[in-house]
mmCIF file of C-alpha atoms (C1' of nucleotides) in Angstrom:
data_model
loop_
_atom_site.group_PDB
_atom_site.id
_atom_site.type_symbol
_atom_site.label_atom_id
_atom_site.label_comp_id
_atom_site.label_asym_id
_atom_site.label_seq_id
_atom_site.Cartn_x
_atom_site.Cartn_y
_atom_site.Cartn_z
ATOM 1 C CA MET A 1 -37.688 22.023 -0.331
ATOM 2 C CA LEU A 2 -38.617 25.137 -2.237
ATOM 3 C CA HIS A 3 -36.015 25.079 -4.950
ATOM 4 C CA ASN A 4 -37.176 22.282 -7.204
ATOM 5 C CA GLY A 5 -38.120 24.000 -10.375
ATOM 6 C CA PRO A 6 -38.971 21.953 -13.422
ATOM 7 C CA VAL A 7 -35.927 20.148 -14.743
ATOM 8 C CA GLN A 8 -35.316 18.761 -18.225
ATOM 9 C CA PRO A 9 -32.494 16.303 -17.584
ATOM 10 C CA SER A 10 -31.721 15.641 -21.230
ATOM 11 C CA THR A 11 -30.818 19.308 -21.731
ATOM 12 C CA LEU A 12 -28.645 19.582 -18.637
ATOM 13 C CA ALA A 13 -25.082 20.078 -19.836
ATOM 14 C CA PRO A 14 -22.412 18.106 -17.972
ATOM 15 C CA LEU A 15 -20.096 20.034 -15.677
ATOM 16 C CA SER A 16 -16.817 20.910 -17.322
ATOM 17 C CA ARG A 17 -13.864 18.986 -15.935
ATOM 18 C CA ASP A 18 -11.821 22.206 -15.965
ATOM 19 C CA ASP A 19 -14.326 23.799 -13.569
ATOM 20 C CA LEU A 20 -13.873 21.114 -10.904
ATOM 21 C CA PRO A 21 -11.811 22.472 -8.005
ATOM 22 C CA GLY A 22 -8.497 20.622 -7.777
ATOM 23 C CA ASP A 23 -8.641 20.518 -3.991
ATOM 24 C CA THR A 24 -10.819 17.591 -2.959
ATOM 25 C CA ALA A 25 -12.462 19.237 0.060
ATOM 26 C CA ALA A 26 -13.247 22.201 -2.202
ATOM 27 C CA LEU A 27 -14.742 19.824 -4.768
ATOM 28 C CA ALA A 28 -16.912 18.254 -2.062
ATOM 29 C CA ARG A 29 -18.305 21.731 -1.258
ATOM 30 C CA TYR A 30 -18.606 22.586 -4.952
ATOM 31 C CA LEU A 31 -20.784 19.544 -5.590
ATOM 32 C CA ILE A 32 -23.383 20.550 -2.984
ATOM 33 C CA GLY A 33 -26.359 21.905 -4.949
ATOM 34 C CA LYS A 34 -25.187 20.372 -8.241
ATOM 35 C CA LEU A 35 -27.249 17.724 -10.002
ATOM 36 C CA MET A 36 -26.753 14.032 -10.643
ATOM 37 C CA VAL A 37 -28.382 13.031 -13.914
ATOM 38 C CA ARG A 38 -29.052 9.391 -14.757
ATOM 39 C CA ALA A 39 -30.150 8.118 -18.160
ATOM 40 C CA PHE A 40 -32.504 5.159 -17.907
ATOM 41 C CA PRO A 41 -33.698 3.125 -20.898
ATOM 42 C CA ASP A 42 -37.069 4.882 -20.669
ATOM 43 C CA GLY A 43 -36.075 8.372 -19.560
ATOM 44 C CA PHE A 44 -34.025 10.443 -17.151
ATOM 45 C CA ALA A 45 -33.762 10.978 -13.449
ATOM 46 C CA ALA A 46 -32.196 13.998 -11.771
ATOM 47 C CA ALA A 47 -31.421 14.826 -8.162
ATOM 48 C CA ARG A 48 -29.803 17.669 -6.257
ATOM 49 C CA ILE A 49 -26.719 16.667 -4.273
ATOM 50 C CA VAL A 50 -27.172 17.709 -0.632
ATOM 51 C CA GLU A 51 -24.405 15.804 1.176
ATOM 52 C CA THR A 52 -20.813 14.834 0.304
ATOM 53 C CA GLU A 53 -17.638 13.666 1.998
ATOM 54 C CA ALA A 54 -14.012 14.150 0.958
ATOM 55 C CA TYR A 55 -11.530 11.253 1.118
ATOM 56 C CA LEU A 56 -7.942 12.414 0.802
ATOM 57 C CA ALA A 57 -4.461 11.044 0.157
ATOM 58 C CA GLY A 58 -2.806 10.056 3.429
ATOM 59 C CA ASP A 59 -6.248 9.768 4.990
ATOM 60 C CA GLU A 60 -6.544 6.547 7.011
ATOM 61 C CA ALA A 61 -10.284 6.403 6.350
ATOM 62 C CA SER A 62 -9.783 6.465 2.586
ATOM 63 C CA HIS A 63 -9.767 3.380 0.375
ATOM 64 C CA SER A 64 -6.667 4.865 -1.262
ATOM 65 C CA PHE A 65 -4.648 4.853 1.977
ATOM 66 C CA ARG A 66 -2.931 1.529 1.274
ATOM 67 C CA GLY A 67 -2.247 2.289 -2.347
ATOM 68 C CA LEU A 68 -3.751 1.425 -5.702
ATOM 69 C CA THR A 69 -5.829 -1.752 -5.992
ATOM 70 C CA PRO A 70 -8.192 -2.992 -8.706
ATOM 71 C CA ARG A 71 -11.129 -1.709 -6.654
ATOM 72 C CA ASN A 72 -9.909 1.846 -6.062
ATOM 73 C CA ARG A 73 -8.060 2.448 -9.338
ATOM 74 C CA VAL A 74 -10.471 5.179 -10.437
ATOM 75 C CA MET A 75 -9.531 7.222 -7.358
ATOM 76 C CA PHE A 76 -6.000 7.403 -8.753
ATOM 77 C CA GLY A 77 -7.130 8.420 -12.228
ATOM 78 C CA PRO A 78 -8.089 11.879 -13.518
ATOM 79 C CA PRO A 79 -10.854 13.879 -11.800
ATOM 80 C CA GLY A 80 -14.542 13.692 -12.650
ATOM 81 C CA TYR A 81 -14.964 9.912 -13.032
ATOM 82 C CA ALA A 82 -17.255 7.602 -11.082
ATOM 83 C CA TYR A 83 -15.648 5.415 -8.437
ATOM 84 C CA VAL A 84 -18.329 2.861 -7.560
ATOM 85 C CA TYR A 85 -17.657 0.243 -4.915
ATOM 86 C CA LEU A 86 -19.604 -2.398 -3.042
ATOM 87 C CA ASN A 87 -19.789 -1.730 0.679
ATOM 88 C CA TYR A 88 -20.709 -4.248 3.400
ATOM 89 C CA GLY A 89 -21.060 -6.785 0.624
ATOM 90 C CA MET A 90 -24.429 -5.383 -0.391
ATOM 91 C CA HIS A 91 -24.618 -1.626 -0.910
ATOM 92 C CA PHE A 92 -23.007 0.315 -3.724
ATOM 93 C CA ALA A 93 -21.622 3.804 -3.166
ATOM 94 C CA LEU A 94 -20.899 6.519 -5.727
ATOM 95 C CA ASN A 95 -17.824 8.734 -5.597
ATOM 96 C CA VAL A 96 -16.405 11.394 -7.887
ATOM 97 C CA SER A 97 -12.676 10.979 -8.484
ATOM 98 C CA SER A 98 -10.651 14.035 -7.587
ATOM 99 C CA ALA A 99 -7.129 15.457 -7.650
ATOM 100 C CA ALA A 100 -4.451 14.933 -10.275
ATOM 101 C CA GLU A 101 -3.810 11.600 -11.938
ATOM 102 C CA GLY A 102 -1.743 9.428 -9.603
ATOM 103 C CA VAL A 103 -3.245 10.980 -6.460
ATOM 104 C CA GLY A 104 -5.910 8.803 -4.845
ATOM 105 C CA GLU A 105 -8.692 11.118 -3.713
ATOM 106 C CA ALA A 106 -12.467 11.184 -4.203
ATOM 107 C CA VAL A 107 -15.735 12.708 -3.041
ATOM 108 C CA LEU A 108 -18.449 10.371 -1.749
ATOM 109 C CA ILE A 109 -21.959 11.410 -2.777
ATOM 110 C CA ARG A 110 -23.941 10.626 0.383
ATOM 111 C CA ALA A 111 -27.412 12.033 -0.238
ATOM 112 C CA ALA A 112 -29.537 13.876 -2.781
ATOM 113 C CA GLU A 113 -32.924 15.475 -3.201
ATOM 114 C CA PRO A 114 -34.958 13.719 -5.910
ATOM 115 C CA LEU A 115 -36.127 16.187 -8.576
ATOM 116 C CA THR A 116 -37.348 14.187 -11.571
ATOM 117 C CA GLY A 117 -37.718 10.548 -12.481
ATOM 118 C CA LEU A 118 -39.165 9.602 -9.108
ATOM 119 C CA ASP A 119 -41.073 6.713 -10.667
ATOM 120 C CA ALA A 120 -37.860 5.223 -11.998
ATOM 121 C CA MET A 121 -36.188 5.704 -8.612
ATOM 122 C CA ARG A 122 -39.066 3.967 -6.843
ATOM 123 C CA ARG A 123 -38.842 1.120 -9.305
ATOM 124 C CA HIS A 124 -35.385 0.427 -7.863
ATOM 125 C CA ARG A 125 -35.977 1.486 -4.257
ATOM 126 C CA GLY A 126 -39.530 0.371 -3.658
ATOM 127 C CA ASP A 127 -42.381 2.424 -2.268
ATOM 128 C CA VAL A 128 -40.564 4.611 0.241
ATOM 129 C CA PRO A 129 -41.170 8.272 1.124
ATOM 130 C CA VAL A 130 -39.450 10.796 -1.164
ATOM 131 C CA ARG A 131 -37.316 11.894 1.745
ATOM 132 C CA ASP A 132 -35.807 8.416 2.027
ATOM 133 C CA LEU A 133 -35.278 7.695 -1.672
ATOM 134 C CA MET A 134 -31.686 8.997 -1.714
ATOM 135 C CA ARG A 135 -30.926 9.723 1.959
ATOM 136 C CA GLY A 136 -27.706 7.762 2.387
ATOM 137 C CA PRO A 137 -25.052 6.526 -0.045
ATOM 138 C CA GLY A 138 -26.470 3.023 -0.471
ATOM 139 C CA ARG A 139 -29.982 4.297 -1.021
ATOM 140 C CA LEU A 140 -28.792 6.924 -3.497
ATOM 141 C CA ALA A 141 -26.937 4.338 -5.563
ATOM 142 C CA LYS A 142 -29.954 2.038 -5.492
ATOM 143 C CA ALA A 143 -32.367 4.789 -6.556
ATOM 144 C CA LEU A 144 -30.184 5.564 -9.571
ATOM 145 C CA ASP A 145 -29.474 1.880 -10.285
ATOM 146 C CA ILE A 146 -25.755 2.438 -9.892
ATOM 147 C CA GLY A 147 -23.623 -0.707 -9.742
ATOM 148 C CA SER A 148 -20.102 -1.752 -10.607
ATOM 149 C CA SER A 149 -20.867 -1.531 -14.334
ATOM 150 C CA LEU A 150 -20.778 2.264 -13.904
ATOM 151 C CA ASP A 151 -17.363 2.212 -12.211
ATOM 152 C CA GLY A 152 -15.125 4.464 -14.292
ATOM 153 C CA THR A 153 -17.963 6.360 -15.992
ATOM 154 C CA ASP A 154 -17.009 9.870 -17.122
ATOM 155 C CA LEU A 155 -19.245 12.162 -15.069
ATOM 156 C CA CYS A 156 -18.308 15.186 -17.182
ATOM 157 C CA ALA A 157 -19.903 13.805 -20.350
ATOM 158 C CA ALA A 158 -23.527 13.045 -21.193
ATOM 159 C CA GLY A 159 -23.781 9.254 -20.903
ATOM 160 C CA PRO A 160 -25.399 6.858 -18.458
ATOM 161 C CA LEU A 161 -24.594 9.132 -15.512
ATOM 162 C CA TRP A 162 -23.276 12.678 -15.255
ATOM 163 C CA LEU A 163 -22.933 15.814 -13.149
ATOM 164 C CA ALA A 164 -24.755 19.012 -14.100
ATOM 165 C CA SER A 165 -25.848 22.367 -12.750
ATOM 166 C CA ASP A 166 -29.165 24.160 -12.967
ATOM 167 C CA GLY A 167 -27.635 27.407 -11.747
ATOM 168 C CA HIS A 168 -28.869 27.067 -8.211
ATOM 169 C CA ILE A 169 -26.183 28.143 -5.734
ATOM 170 C CA PRO A 170 -26.781 26.954 -2.157
ATOM 171 C CA GLN A 171 -26.326 29.686 0.449
ATOM 172 C CA ASP A 172 -25.954 27.748 3.637
ATOM 173 C CA PHE A 173 -23.383 24.976 3.923
ATOM 174 C CA GLY A 174 -22.885 22.812 6.965
ATOM 175 C CA VAL A 175 -19.619 21.047 7.795
ATOM 176 C CA SER A 176 -19.083 18.088 10.113
ATOM 177 C CA VAL A 177 -16.975 15.014 10.704
ATOM 178 C CA ARG A 178 -17.576 12.082 8.368
ATOM 179 C CA ILE A 179 -20.127 9.388 9.077
ATOM 180 C CA GLY A 180 -19.451 5.731 9.748
ATOM 181 C CA ILE A 181 -15.646 5.781 9.920
ATOM 182 C CA SER A 182 -13.346 5.013 12.842
ATOM 183 C CA ARG A 183 -9.947 6.156 11.602
ATOM 184 C CA ASP A 184 -9.202 9.845 10.961
ATOM 185 C CA ALA A 185 -12.664 10.372 12.423
ATOM 186 C CA HIS A 186 -12.118 13.929 13.645
ATOM 187 C CA ARG A 187 -11.523 15.618 10.304
ATOM 188 C CA PRO A 188 -14.234 18.074 9.157
ATOM 189 C CA LEU A 189 -14.632 16.659 5.660
ATOM 190 C CA ARG A 190 -18.395 16.180 5.413
ATOM 191 C CA PHE A 191 -20.414 18.896 3.687
ATOM 192 C CA PHE A 192 -24.162 19.299 3.481
ATOM 193 C CA LEU A 193 -26.952 21.656 2.547
ATOM 194 C CA LYS A 194 -27.953 23.078 5.882
ATOM 195 C CA GLY A 195 -31.602 22.551 6.749
ATOM 196 C CA SER A 196 -32.267 20.038 3.977
ATOM 197 C CA PRO A 197 -34.502 17.153 5.063
ATOM 198 C CA PHE A 198 -32.799 15.003 2.413
ATOM 199 C CA VAL A 199 -29.496 14.926 4.325
ATOM 200 C CA SER A 200 -28.511 11.685 6.120
ATOM 201 C CA GLY A 201 -26.764 11.271 9.435
ATOM 202 C CA PRO A 202 -27.635 11.929 13.074
ATOM 203 C CA ALA A 203 -29.365 15.234 13.812
ATOM 204 C CA ALA A 204 -26.525 16.255 16.105
ATOM 205 C CA LEU A 205 -24.146 16.448 13.123
ATOM 206 C CA ASN A 206 -26.586 18.452 11.037
ATOM 207 C CA ARG A 207 -27.223 21.420 13.293
ATOM 208 C CA CYS A 208 -24.514 23.958 13.059
ATOM 209 C CA PRO A 209 -22.044 26.460 14.362
ATOM 210 C "C1'" DA Y 1 -6.329 -20.646 3.021
ATOM 211 C "C1'" DG Y 2 -8.426 -18.494 6.908
ATOM 212 C "C1'" DT Y 3 -9.828 -14.380 9.555
ATOM 213 C "C1'" DG Y 4 -11.674 -9.867 10.475
ATOM 214 C "C1'" DC Y 5 -13.672 -5.723 9.194
ATOM 215 C "C1'" DG Y 6 -15.960 -2.144 6.983
ATOM 216 C "C1'" DA Y 7 -17.329 5.269 3.629
ATOM 217 C "C1'" DT Y 8 -24.746 0.765 5.330
ATOM 218 C "C1'" DT Y 9 -29.327 -0.465 5.571
ATOM 219 C "C1'" DG Y 10 -33.694 -2.489 7.038
ATOM 220 C "C1'" DA Y 11 -35.985 -5.358 10.254
ATOM 221 C "C1'" DC Y 12 -36.929 -6.020 14.788
ATOM 222 C "C1'" DT Y 13 -37.122 -5.575 20.606
ATOM 223 C "C1'" DG J 1 -32.079 0.992 21.031
ATOM 224 C "C1'" DT J 2 -29.918 -3.882 18.783
ATOM 225 C "C1'" DC J 3 -28.505 -6.835 15.015
ATOM 226 C "C1'" DA J 4 -27.838 -9.707 10.795
ATOM 227 C "C1'" DA J 5 -26.936 -9.659 5.863
ATOM 228 C "C1'" DT J 6 -22.865 -10.423 2.647
ATOM 229 C "C1'" DC J 7 -18.350 -9.817 -0.030
ATOM 230 C "C1'" DG J 8 -13.894 -7.533 -1.408
ATOM 231 C "C1'" DC J 9 -9.766 -6.731 0.475
ATOM 232 C "C1'" DA J 10 -6.022 -6.415 3.905
ATOM 233 C "C1'" DC J 11 -3.634 -9.049 6.897
ATOM 234 C "C1'" DT J 12 -1.679 -13.364 9.034
ATOM 235 C "C1'" DA J 13 0.612 -17.836 8.116
#
DNA sequence: AGTGCGATTGACT
DNA sequence: GTCAATCGCACTA
């Protein structure tokens, strides 16, 4: 889209944990337009988050619904940490832990617009169109080489992976039901940058009221 | 111990 | 449009 100015990932300060909204749906909205920054051995990659989903306590679709397990422990920890899990036995997905310690909630990062480090992303994803590099949670994780070794990473500190802002505030949010779930399927907990071609999901969910 | 099912993707008819 | 790949975890026994 139009709003990719030049980005210097190494100078992008991490988001402050105190600035993260305590309400998980609010955090999911807050993260739209923010940046994911990844440090690779040979440089940085950065991407603008364009699609998120909130997973709440008491939510049957959430991994936290049946209580704390080794896999979902980060969801029950403090906010602003990476919950990385393996889905369908083959795709990793990146979440940001949310809510107070002891409350199992998180925001799934579903899609992003690549800004810098496209060569590094293609090294992990192969030669696909820019639009498809990070369009979907599994693809996003692959592009940023995110695996279980990053589970528990502090996303509010400059390290292998963190959240940042370049000051861009998106004007037009879309809201829809979440993708790919069967339980609690009616809840409007998916948020996206309206009109972005980097958003995943069926077109019907992406046009708006 | 065995079974079933995903917060998905890519290949194929 | 259909479908297989592949594994952690919940559930049954």
